[in-house]
Amino acid sequence: MHLEAAYQQARMCNLHRRPSRFLVPALYSYSSKAAAPIIPIDSKHSTTSASLSRTKPSQTEPLEVLNPPATTLPPPLVLPTREPNITGTRKLTFYYRTGKAYLSFYKAGVKAIYQNYQILRKLRPRIPRGKSLEQALRDGALSRAEYQLIRRTRRDVSRIPLFGLVLAICGEFTPLVVVFMGLNGAVPTTCHIPRQIDGAREKLEARRQKSFREGTITNHEVENMDNVQRTPRPVLVHVGRSLGLYSSLWDRIGLTPTVLLPWRIRKALDRIDVDDFAIERDGGVERLSDEEVKLAAVERGLDVVGKPTGDIRSTVFEWMQARKRAPMINLLSSRPPSWPRE
C-alpha cells in the first residue's frame, strides 16, 4: 500500500514538472509520408511502409528528454497476410512480397542508424574532453534521451560491417539466417524483427529462472556496486546469467568465464546506475514510453514476456525505490517480492 501510494504521488509530481532545459535529438521518426508527424513509440502503427522521414518537433510542445527518438528502435514491420489454401503462383507471390517486406524493413533500420549517427555527431561537442559519456550525463551536459541515442548508435554502428555482409549475401533470406543461426549479436538493434526480440527475451528469462531454481541467492553482504571483486562467485554467476552477460554455451560445457565476468558485471552495474539516475532526473518511470520501460526492465534483469505494460512499469518503479535501500547486487540476485520495502 505504501509503495502504491508512493508511485501515485511520484506520478502526480512529475505531471507538473517544467520542461527540461535539455535539447532532445527527437528529429526523426518512422512514417509513410514525408509530412507526417512524429509517431510515439507506444502507438499502434498502421503504416504500410517502413520508410523514414525527417520531421520537425512542434514549437508548442515540450522537448522530449527522457525517451530517445523512435529511430533508435526497430521500424514497424508490416507483412502481407497469407490467404488460406493458396497454391501455385499466388503462393510464390506471397513469399516474394514477404521477402520484399523484410528487405524494406532492414533498409529502413540501416537508414535509421545513419540518421541517428548524424545526431550523434552534433551531440559530440556537448561531451567535455576527457570525460566519459556517463560523466557528461551526470554533469547535465546530456539528457537521458541523448545518452541512450549515443549509446545505442555506437553499438549499432559497430555491428554494421558484419550485418551488411550477411544482408548482401542472404538478401530476403536474412531473417531465416539470423533467427536459426542465432546471430542476434551481429544485428543492429534497429534491424531486430519482432520474432527475434521475443525469442531472445524468452531464452534470457528461461535461463534466469533456471538459475534461480538452482539456488536463490539473497541477503549477501555486498556493501555497494564497487565491491564486485569481493562478491561470492555464485552471485556473480547468477547475475551474469540473469543479465545475459556471457553466452549460455559456457553453461553447457560446464565452465564460466570467471576472468571477464567481474569486469562485465561492473560495466553493467555502472550502466544501470547511471540510467537510474537519468530516469529519476528527467521525468521518472511513469513518463517512460511503453517500449522504453520494457527495455529498462530487460536491462535490469526483470521479466517482461507475457506481462502487461502496467505491471512491468510498476516493477521498474519498485526497482527504483528499492535501490534507495539495498545494493544493486542484492536486487539482481533476488526476486522482486523479496526486495526491501518501507
mmCIF file of C-alpha atoms in Angstrom:
data_model
loop_
_atom_site.group_PDB
_atom_site.id
_atom_site.type_symbol
_atom_site.label_atom_id
_atom_site.label_comp_id
_atom_site.label_asym_id
_atom_site.label_seq_id
_atom_site.Cartn_x
_atom_site.Cartn_y
_atom_site.Cartn_z
ATOM 1 C CA MET A 1 0.000 0.000 0.000
ATOM 2 C CA HIS A 2 2.841 2.367 0.854
ATOM 3 C CA LEU A 3 4.555 1.556 -2.426
ATOM 4 C CA GLU A 4 1.418 2.161 -4.480
ATOM 5 C CA ALA A 5 0.822 5.473 -2.708
ATOM 6 C CA ALA A 6 4.408 6.499 -3.363
ATOM 7 C CA TYR A 7 4.016 5.597 -7.043
ATOM 8 C CA GLN A 8 0.874 7.716 -7.400
ATOM 9 C CA GLN A 9 2.494 10.621 -5.562
ATOM 10 C CA ALA A 10 5.565 10.489 -7.821
ATOM 11 C CA ARG A 11 3.329 10.329 -10.892
ATOM 12 C CA MET A 12 1.364 13.430 -9.871
ATOM 13 C CA CYS A 13 4.543 15.348 -9.089
ATOM 14 C CA ASN A 14 6.084 14.581 -12.458
ATOM 15 C CA LEU A 15 2.961 15.625 -14.335
ATOM 16 C CA HIS A 16 3.561 19.171 -13.108
ATOM 17 C CA ARG A 17 7.274 19.291 -13.801
ATOM 18 C CA ARG A 18 8.546 22.029 -16.049
ATOM 19 C CA PRO A 19 10.061 21.048 -19.401
ATOM 20 C CA SER A 20 13.751 20.301 -19.071
ATOM 21 C CA ARG A 21 16.370 22.624 -20.500
ATOM 22 C CA PHE A 22 17.956 19.806 -22.499
ATOM 23 C CA LEU A 23 17.798 19.754 -26.263
ATOM 24 C CA VAL A 24 16.474 16.464 -27.499
ATOM 25 C CA PRO A 25 17.507 14.662 -30.669
ATOM 26 C CA ALA A 26 13.942 13.590 -31.479
ATOM 27 C CA LEU A 27 14.140 14.895 -35.032
ATOM 28 C CA TYR A 28 13.419 11.664 -36.834
ATOM 29 C CA SER A 29 10.513 9.261 -36.820
ATOM 30 C CA TYR A 30 9.214 6.328 -38.809
ATOM 31 C CA SER A 31 6.443 7.313 -41.191
ATOM 32 C CA SER A 32 4.948 6.559 -44.575
ATOM 33 C CA LYS A 33 4.554 10.220 -45.577
ATOM 34 C CA ALA A 34 7.107 12.966 -45.646
ATOM 35 C CA ALA A 35 4.855 15.429 -43.829
ATOM 36 C CA ALA A 36 3.618 13.019 -41.184
ATOM 37 C CA PRO A 37 4.057 13.964 -37.520
ATOM 38 C CA ILE A 38 6.310 12.099 -35.133
ATOM 39 C CA ILE A 39 4.812 8.748 -34.162
ATOM 40 C CA PRO A 40 5.005 7.927 -30.452
ATOM 41 C CA ILE A 41 6.877 4.715 -29.675
ATOM 42 C CA ASP A 42 3.934 3.232 -27.847
ATOM 43 C CA SER A 43 1.318 3.977 -30.526
ATOM 44 C CA LYS A 44 -0.256 1.418 -32.856
ATOM 45 C CA HIS A 45 1.394 1.795 -36.241
ATOM 46 C CA SER A 46 -0.898 1.496 -39.199
ATOM 47 C CA THR A 47 1.659 2.361 -41.860
ATOM 48 C CA THR A 48 2.121 0.153 -44.876
ATOM 49 C CA SER A 49 5.724 1.224 -45.451
ATOM 50 C CA ALA A 50 8.850 1.201 -43.325
ATOM 51 C CA SER A 51 10.256 4.328 -44.966
ATOM 52 C CA LEU A 52 11.789 7.106 -42.890
ATOM 53 C CA SER A 53 11.090 10.808 -42.969
ATOM 54 C CA ARG A 54 12.561 13.818 -41.245
ATOM 55 C CA THR A 55 10.119 15.883 -39.236
ATOM 56 C CA LYS A 56 10.452 18.956 -37.064
ATOM 57 C CA PRO A 57 9.350 18.950 -33.428
ATOM 58 C CA SER A 58 6.422 21.152 -32.549
ATOM 59 C CA GLN A 59 7.345 24.553 -31.151
ATOM 60 C CA THR A 60 4.485 24.439 -28.643
ATOM 61 C CA GLU A 61 5.156 21.003 -27.129
ATOM 62 C CA PRO A 62 7.897 20.426 -24.541
ATOM 63 C CA LEU A 63 11.003 18.792 -25.938
ATOM 64 C CA GLU A 64 11.471 15.125 -25.062
ATOM 65 C CA VAL A 65 14.348 14.490 -22.684
ATOM 66 C CA LEU A 66 13.544 11.063 -21.268
ATOM 67 C CA ASN A 67 12.705 8.802 -24.217
ATOM 68 C CA PRO A 68 15.125 8.627 -27.156
ATOM 69 C CA PRO A 69 13.649 9.050 -30.668
ATOM 70 C CA ALA A 70 11.784 6.228 -32.367
ATOM 71 C CA THR A 71 14.648 5.714 -34.805
ATOM 72 C CA THR A 72 16.696 4.047 -32.037
ATOM 73 C CA LEU A 73 14.131 1.224 -32.122
ATOM 74 C CA PRO A 74 13.173 -1.163 -34.944
ATOM 75 C CA PRO A 75 10.747 0.304 -37.506
ATOM 76 C CA PRO A 76 7.262 -1.160 -37.957
ATOM 77 C CA LEU A 77 7.323 -4.485 -39.783
ATOM 78 C CA VAL A 78 4.221 -4.922 -41.951
ATOM 79 C CA LEU A 79 3.980 -8.366 -43.552
ATOM 80 C CA PRO A 80 1.428 -9.432 -46.163
ATOM 81 C CA THR A 81 -1.484 -11.512 -44.944
ATOM 82 C CA ARG A 82 -1.398 -15.109 -46.081
ATOM 83 C CA GLU A 83 -4.661 -16.332 -47.527
ATOM 84 C CA PRO A 84 -5.746 -19.875 -46.638
ATOM 85 C CA ASN A 85 -5.094 -22.720 -49.078
ATOM 86 C CA ILE A 86 -3.115 -20.680 -51.582
ATOM 87 C CA THR A 87 -1.126 -22.611 -54.171
ATOM 88 C CA GLY A 88 0.920 -22.125 -57.289
ATOM 89 C CA THR A 89 1.590 -18.618 -58.478
ATOM 90 C CA ARG A 90 -0.300 -16.973 -55.610
ATOM 91 C CA LYS A 91 1.878 -18.803 -53.096
ATOM 92 C CA LEU A 92 5.042 -17.680 -54.851
ATOM 93 C CA THR A 93 3.700 -14.133 -54.949
ATOM 94 C CA PHE A 94 3.069 -14.241 -51.201
ATOM 95 C CA TYR A 95 6.633 -15.367 -50.452
ATOM 96 C CA TYR A 96 8.013 -12.746 -52.807
ATOM 97 C CA ARG A 97 6.052 -9.967 -51.101
ATOM 98 C CA THR A 98 7.134 -11.248 -47.685
ATOM 99 C CA GLY A 99 10.784 -11.175 -48.708
ATOM 100 C CA LYS A 100 10.411 -7.650 -50.072
ATOM 101 C CA ALA A 101 8.782 -6.526 -46.802
ATOM 102 C CA TYR A 102 11.719 -7.862 -44.782
ATOM 103 C CA LEU A 103 14.200 -6.243 -47.142
ATOM 104 C CA SER A 104 12.408 -2.891 -46.823
ATOM 105 C CA PHE A 105 12.421 -3.312 -43.036
ATOM 106 C CA TYR A 106 16.184 -3.861 -42.948
ATOM 107 C CA LYS A 107 16.827 -0.929 -45.272
ATOM 108 C CA ALA A 108 14.751 1.314 -43.000
ATOM 109 C CA GLY A 109 16.685 0.078 -39.971
ATOM 110 C CA VAL A 110 20.055 0.798 -41.596
ATOM 111 C CA LYS A 111 18.856 4.225 -42.686
ATOM 112 C CA ALA A 112 17.795 4.932 -39.107
ATOM 113 C CA ILE A 113 21.337 4.198 -37.918
ATOM 114 C CA TYR A 114 22.681 6.748 -40.387
ATOM 115 C CA GLN A 115 20.199 9.372 -39.201
ATOM 116 C CA ASN A 116 20.997 8.638 -35.551
ATOM 117 C CA TYR A 117 24.688 8.953 -36.334
ATOM 118 C CA GLN A 118 24.119 12.419 -37.765
ATOM 119 C CA ILE A 119 22.509 13.427 -34.465
ATOM 120 C CA LEU A 120 25.365 11.805 -32.550
ATOM 121 C CA ARG A 121 27.882 13.956 -34.423
ATOM 122 C CA LYS A 122 26.013 17.105 -33.400
ATOM 123 C CA LEU A 123 25.990 15.970 -29.764
ATOM 124 C CA ARG A 124 29.733 15.247 -29.568
ATOM 125 C CA PRO A 125 30.733 18.857 -28.740
ATOM 126 C CA ARG A 126 28.458 18.651 -25.689
ATOM 127 C CA ILE A 127 30.690 15.973 -24.132
ATOM 128 C CA PRO A 128 33.629 17.689 -22.390
ATOM 129 C CA ARG A 129 37.053 16.488 -23.451
ATOM 130 C CA GLY A 130 38.458 13.917 -21.067
ATOM 131 C CA LYS A 131 35.052 12.931 -19.679
ATOM 132 C CA SER A 132 33.104 9.774 -20.358
ATOM 133 C CA LEU A 133 29.577 9.642 -21.712
ATOM 134 C CA GLU A 134 28.303 8.726 -18.247
ATOM 135 C CA GLN A 135 30.090 11.659 -16.636
ATOM 136 C CA ALA A 136 28.612 14.046 -19.206
ATOM 137 C CA LEU A 137 25.152 12.728 -18.355
ATOM 138 C CA ARG A 138 25.639 13.159 -14.611
ATOM 139 C CA ASP A 139 27.067 16.663 -15.074
ATOM 140 C CA GLY A 140 23.971 17.741 -17.007
ATOM 141 C CA ALA A 141 25.572 18.040 -20.444
ATOM 142 C CA LEU A 142 23.254 15.337 -21.830
ATOM 143 C CA SER A 143 19.678 14.241 -21.252
ATOM 144 C CA ARG A 144 18.739 10.588 -20.899
ATOM 145 C CA ALA A 145 17.272 10.609 -24.416
ATOM 146 C CA GLU A 146 20.558 11.886 -25.821
ATOM 147 C CA TYR A 147 22.625 9.496 -23.719
ATOM 148 C CA GLN A 148 20.631 6.478 -24.879
ATOM 149 C CA LEU A 149 20.743 7.613 -28.503
ATOM 150 C CA ILE A 150 24.551 7.920 -28.395
ATOM 151 C CA ARG A 151 24.972 4.600 -26.611
ATOM 152 C CA ARG A 152 22.657 2.664 -28.929
ATOM 153 C CA THR A 153 24.035 4.285 -32.076
ATOM 154 C CA ARG A 154 27.622 3.420 -31.154
ATOM 155 C CA ARG A 155 26.601 -0.191 -30.641
ATOM 156 C CA ASP A 156 24.635 -0.336 -33.894
ATOM 157 C CA VAL A 157 27.422 1.247 -35.938
ATOM 158 C CA SER A 158 29.865 -1.381 -34.678
ATOM 159 C CA ARG A 159 27.556 -4.120 -35.969
ATOM 160 C CA ILE A 160 27.044 -2.683 -39.444
ATOM 161 C CA PRO A 161 30.037 -4.328 -41.198
ATOM 162 C CA LEU A 162 29.148 -7.943 -40.338
ATOM 163 C CA PHE A 163 25.415 -7.411 -40.711
ATOM 164 C CA GLY A 164 25.913 -5.651 -44.038
ATOM 165 C CA LEU A 165 27.846 -8.664 -45.280
ATOM 166 C CA VAL A 166 25.083 -11.059 -44.177
ATOM 167 C CA LEU A 167 22.414 -8.846 -45.761
ATOM 168 C CA ALA A 168 24.349 -8.577 -49.022
ATOM 169 C CA ILE A 169 24.764 -12.356 -49.269
ATOM 170 C CA CYS A 170 21.370 -13.522 -47.984
ATOM 171 C CA GLY A 171 19.090 -10.671 -49.062
ATOM 172 C CA GLU A 172 15.443 -11.535 -48.362
ATOM 173 C CA PHE A 173 16.544 -14.715 -46.553
ATOM 174 C CA THR A 174 18.397 -12.726 -43.853
ATOM 175 C CA PRO A 175 15.628 -13.235 -41.218
ATOM 176 C CA LEU A 176 15.929 -17.019 -41.569
ATOM 177 C CA VAL A 177 19.705 -16.898 -41.193
ATOM 178 C CA VAL A 178 19.546 -14.533 -38.201
ATOM 179 C CA VAL A 179 16.854 -16.461 -36.288
ATOM 180 C CA PHE A 180 18.011 -20.022 -36.910
ATOM 181 C CA MET A 181 21.743 -19.334 -36.596
ATOM 182 C CA GLY A 182 21.389 -17.133 -33.522
ATOM 183 C CA LEU A 183 23.135 -14.056 -34.897
ATOM 184 C CA ASN A 184 21.480 -11.557 -32.541
ATOM 185 C CA GLY A 185 24.826 -10.095 -31.536
ATOM 186 C CA ALA A 186 25.661 -9.269 -35.148
ATOM 187 C CA VAL A 187 22.396 -7.468 -35.938
ATOM 188 C CA PRO A 188 21.886 -3.760 -35.109
ATOM 189 C CA THR A 189 19.007 -3.173 -32.710
ATOM 190 C CA THR A 190 17.155 -1.118 -35.326
ATOM 191 C CA CYS A 191 17.066 -4.257 -37.507
ATOM 192 C CA HIS A 192 15.701 -6.695 -34.911
ATOM 193 C CA ILE A 193 12.472 -8.304 -36.110
ATOM 194 C CA PRO A 194 9.700 -8.948 -33.529
ATOM 195 C CA ARG A 195 10.285 -12.701 -33.531
ATOM 196 C CA GLN A 196 13.955 -12.130 -32.865
ATOM 197 C CA ILE A 197 13.251 -9.790 -29.933
ATOM 198 C CA ASP A 198 10.662 -12.091 -28.359
ATOM 199 C CA GLY A 199 12.846 -15.157 -28.805
ATOM 200 C CA ALA A 200 15.872 -13.519 -27.179
ATOM 201 C CA ARG A 201 13.812 -12.359 -24.194
ATOM 202 C CA GLU A 202 12.206 -15.764 -23.724
ATOM 203 C CA LYS A 203 15.590 -17.508 -23.726
ATOM 204 C CA LEU A 204 17.056 -14.989 -21.288
ATOM 205 C CA GLU A 205 14.141 -15.330 -18.883
ATOM 206 C CA ALA A 206 14.227 -19.124 -19.068
ATOM 207 C CA ARG A 207 17.925 -19.048 -18.240
ATOM 208 C CA ARG A 208 17.274 -16.650 -15.341
ATOM 209 C CA GLN A 209 14.504 -18.843 -13.910
ATOM 210 C CA LYS A 210 16.740 -21.904 -14.137
ATOM 211 C CA SER A 211 19.474 -20.064 -12.262
ATOM 212 C CA PHE A 212 17.008 -19.122 -9.514
ATOM 213 C CA ARG A 213 15.776 -22.714 -9.244
ATOM 214 C CA GLU A 214 19.313 -23.989 -8.818
ATOM 215 C CA GLY A 215 19.624 -21.848 -5.707
ATOM 216 C CA THR A 216 18.076 -18.451 -4.995
ATOM 217 C CA ILE A 217 20.666 -16.009 -3.667
ATOM 218 C CA THR A 218 19.538 -13.388 -1.181
ATOM 219 C CA ASN A 219 20.867 -11.141 1.590
ATOM 220 C CA HIS A 220 24.536 -11.258 0.694
ATOM 221 C CA GLU A 221 26.938 -8.916 2.423
ATOM 222 C CA VAL A 222 27.649 -6.622 -0.505
ATOM 223 C CA GLU A 223 28.143 -3.029 0.547
ATOM 224 C CA ASN A 224 27.901 -1.351 -2.838
ATOM 225 C CA MET A 225 28.363 -1.932 -6.523
ATOM 226 C CA ASP A 226 32.114 -1.194 -6.346
ATOM 227 C CA ASN A 227 32.720 -4.414 -4.410
ATOM 228 C CA VAL A 228 32.215 -6.816 -7.292
ATOM 229 C CA GLN A 229 35.610 -8.361 -6.679
ATOM 230 C CA ARG A 230 34.565 -9.360 -3.142
ATOM 231 C CA THR A 231 31.190 -10.720 -4.243
ATOM 232 C CA PRO A 232 30.828 -14.526 -3.836
ATOM 233 C CA ARG A 233 31.326 -16.408 -7.083
ATOM 234 C CA PRO A 234 27.786 -17.963 -7.109
ATOM 235 C CA VAL A 235 26.359 -14.439 -7.026
ATOM 236 C CA LEU A 236 28.497 -13.319 -9.946
ATOM 237 C CA VAL A 237 27.490 -16.365 -11.981
ATOM 238 C CA HIS A 238 23.795 -15.780 -11.282
ATOM 239 C CA VAL A 239 23.980 -12.070 -12.159
ATOM 240 C CA GLY A 240 25.888 -12.905 -15.332
ATOM 241 C CA ARG A 241 23.194 -15.355 -16.380
ATOM 242 C CA SER A 242 20.337 -13.075 -15.363
ATOM 243 C CA LEU A 243 21.642 -10.153 -17.418
ATOM 244 C CA GLY A 244 22.918 -12.307 -20.289
ATOM 245 C CA LEU A 245 26.493 -11.113 -19.841
ATOM 246 C CA TYR A 246 28.011 -14.321 -21.157
ATOM 247 C CA SER A 247 26.930 -16.972 -23.624
ATOM 248 C CA SER A 248 24.860 -19.925 -22.449
ATOM 249 C CA LEU A 249 27.382 -22.113 -24.273
ATOM 250 C CA TRP A 250 29.650 -21.763 -21.249
ATOM 251 C CA ASP A 251 26.957 -23.340 -19.059
ATOM 252 C CA ARG A 252 26.524 -26.221 -21.480
ATOM 253 C CA ILE A 253 30.196 -27.165 -21.287
ATOM 254 C CA GLY A 254 30.265 -26.680 -17.520
ATOM 255 C CA LEU A 255 32.579 -23.654 -17.467
ATOM 256 C CA THR A 256 32.285 -19.989 -16.505
ATOM 257 C CA PRO A 257 34.336 -17.065 -17.897
ATOM 258 C CA THR A 258 35.464 -16.059 -14.404
ATOM 259 C CA VAL A 259 38.220 -13.787 -15.705
ATOM 260 C CA LEU A 260 35.982 -11.477 -17.763
ATOM 261 C CA LEU A 261 32.768 -11.868 -15.772
ATOM 262 C CA PRO A 262 33.572 -9.433 -12.884
ATOM 263 C CA TRP A 263 34.575 -6.753 -15.400
ATOM 264 C CA ARG A 264 31.403 -7.237 -17.438
ATOM 265 C CA ILE A 265 29.237 -7.136 -14.314
ATOM 266 C CA ARG A 266 30.897 -3.936 -13.131
ATOM 267 C CA LYS A 267 30.276 -2.319 -16.518
ATOM 268 C CA ALA A 268 26.632 -3.444 -16.446
ATOM 269 C CA LEU A 269 26.119 -2.101 -12.916
ATOM 270 C CA ASP A 270 27.629 1.250 -13.871
ATOM 271 C CA ARG A 271 25.353 1.432 -16.918
ATOM 272 C CA ILE A 272 22.237 0.626 -14.880
ATOM 273 C CA ASP A 273 23.235 3.036 -12.112
ATOM 274 C CA VAL A 274 23.649 5.988 -14.464
ATOM 275 C CA ASP A 275 20.373 5.152 -16.235
ATOM 276 C CA ASP A 276 18.545 5.016 -12.897
ATOM 277 C CA PHE A 277 19.926 8.465 -12.157
ATOM 278 C CA ALA A 278 18.851 9.789 -15.557
ATOM 279 C CA ILE A 279 15.330 8.359 -15.339
ATOM 280 C CA GLU A 280 14.828 9.909 -11.902
ATOM 281 C CA ARG A 281 16.148 13.281 -13.041
ATOM 282 C CA ASP A 282 14.456 13.558 -16.428
ATOM 283 C CA GLY A 283 10.889 12.564 -15.676
ATOM 284 C CA GLY A 284 10.550 9.310 -13.736
ATOM 285 C CA VAL A 285 9.385 5.815 -14.590
ATOM 286 C CA GLU A 286 5.815 6.961 -15.199
ATOM 287 C CA ARG A 287 6.955 9.076 -18.174
ATOM 288 C CA LEU A 288 8.857 6.278 -19.901
ATOM 289 C CA SER A 289 7.192 5.092 -23.104
ATOM 290 C CA ASP A 290 5.848 1.543 -23.171
ATOM 291 C CA GLU A 291 8.770 0.216 -25.210
ATOM 292 C CA GLU A 292 11.348 2.105 -23.157
ATOM 293 C CA VAL A 293 10.006 0.722 -19.895
ATOM 294 C CA LYS A 294 10.290 -2.798 -21.316
ATOM 295 C CA LEU A 295 13.877 -2.162 -22.351
ATOM 296 C CA ALA A 296 14.630 -0.754 -18.902
ATOM 297 C CA ALA A 297 13.179 -3.870 -17.278
ATOM 298 C CA VAL A 298 15.178 -6.238 -19.503
ATOM 299 C CA GLU A 299 18.382 -4.331 -18.784
ATOM 300 C CA ARG A 300 17.757 -4.731 -15.036
ATOM 301 C CA GLY A 301 17.121 -8.458 -15.194
ATOM 302 C CA LEU A 302 13.332 -8.220 -14.832
ATOM 303 C CA ASP A 303 10.851 -10.452 -16.665
ATOM 304 C CA VAL A 304 8.656 -8.883 -19.358
ATOM 305 C CA VAL A 305 7.405 -11.773 -21.524
ATOM 306 C CA GLY A 306 3.634 -12.155 -21.301
ATOM 307 C CA LYS A 307 3.247 -9.337 -18.769
ATOM 308 C CA PRO A 308 1.066 -6.236 -19.191
ATOM 309 C CA THR A 309 2.964 -2.995 -19.621
ATOM 310 C CA GLY A 310 1.409 -1.610 -16.448
ATOM 311 C CA ASP A 311 2.835 -4.464 -14.368
ATOM 312 C CA ILE A 312 6.272 -4.015 -15.951
ATOM 313 C CA ARG A 313 6.169 -0.299 -15.192
ATOM 314 C CA SER A 314 5.235 -0.995 -11.564
ATOM 315 C CA THR A 315 8.125 -3.440 -11.194
ATOM 316 C CA VAL A 316 10.606 -0.910 -12.600
ATOM 317 C CA PHE A 317 9.205 1.667 -10.179
ATOM 318 C CA GLU A 318 9.721 -0.829 -7.327
ATOM 319 C CA TRP A 319 13.303 -1.276 -8.518
ATOM 320 C CA MET A 320 13.907 2.473 -8.341
ATOM 321 C CA GLN A 321 12.523 2.594 -4.799
ATOM 322 C CA ALA A 322 14.455 -0.487 -3.649
ATOM 323 C CA ARG A 323 17.700 0.988 -4.989
ATOM 324 C CA LYS A 324 17.486 3.563 -2.207
ATOM 325 C CA ARG A 325 17.505 0.839 0.456
ATOM 326 C CA ALA A 326 19.661 -2.015 -0.879
ATOM 327 C CA PRO A 327 22.787 -2.597 -3.009
ATOM 328 C CA MET A 328 22.140 -3.330 -6.662
ATOM 329 C CA ILE A 329 23.811 -6.747 -6.419
ATOM 330 C CA ASN A 330 21.220 -7.778 -3.830
ATOM 331 C CA LEU A 331 18.351 -6.760 -6.090
ATOM 332 C CA LEU A 332 19.796 -8.602 -9.074
ATOM 333 C CA SER A 333 20.299 -11.780 -7.031
ATOM 334 C CA SER A 334 16.770 -11.886 -5.597
ATOM 335 C CA ARG A 335 13.197 -11.740 -6.865
ATOM 336 C CA PRO A 336 11.108 -8.526 -6.658
ATOM 337 C CA PRO A 337 8.830 -9.807 -3.839
ATOM 338 C CA SER A 338 11.871 -10.120 -1.547
ATOM 339 C CA TRP A 339 13.190 -6.608 -2.217
ATOM 340 C CA PRO A 340 13.282 -4.301 0.834
ATOM 341 C CA ARG A 341 10.300 -2.033 1.295
ATOM 342 C CA GLU A 342 9.327 0.728 3.628
#
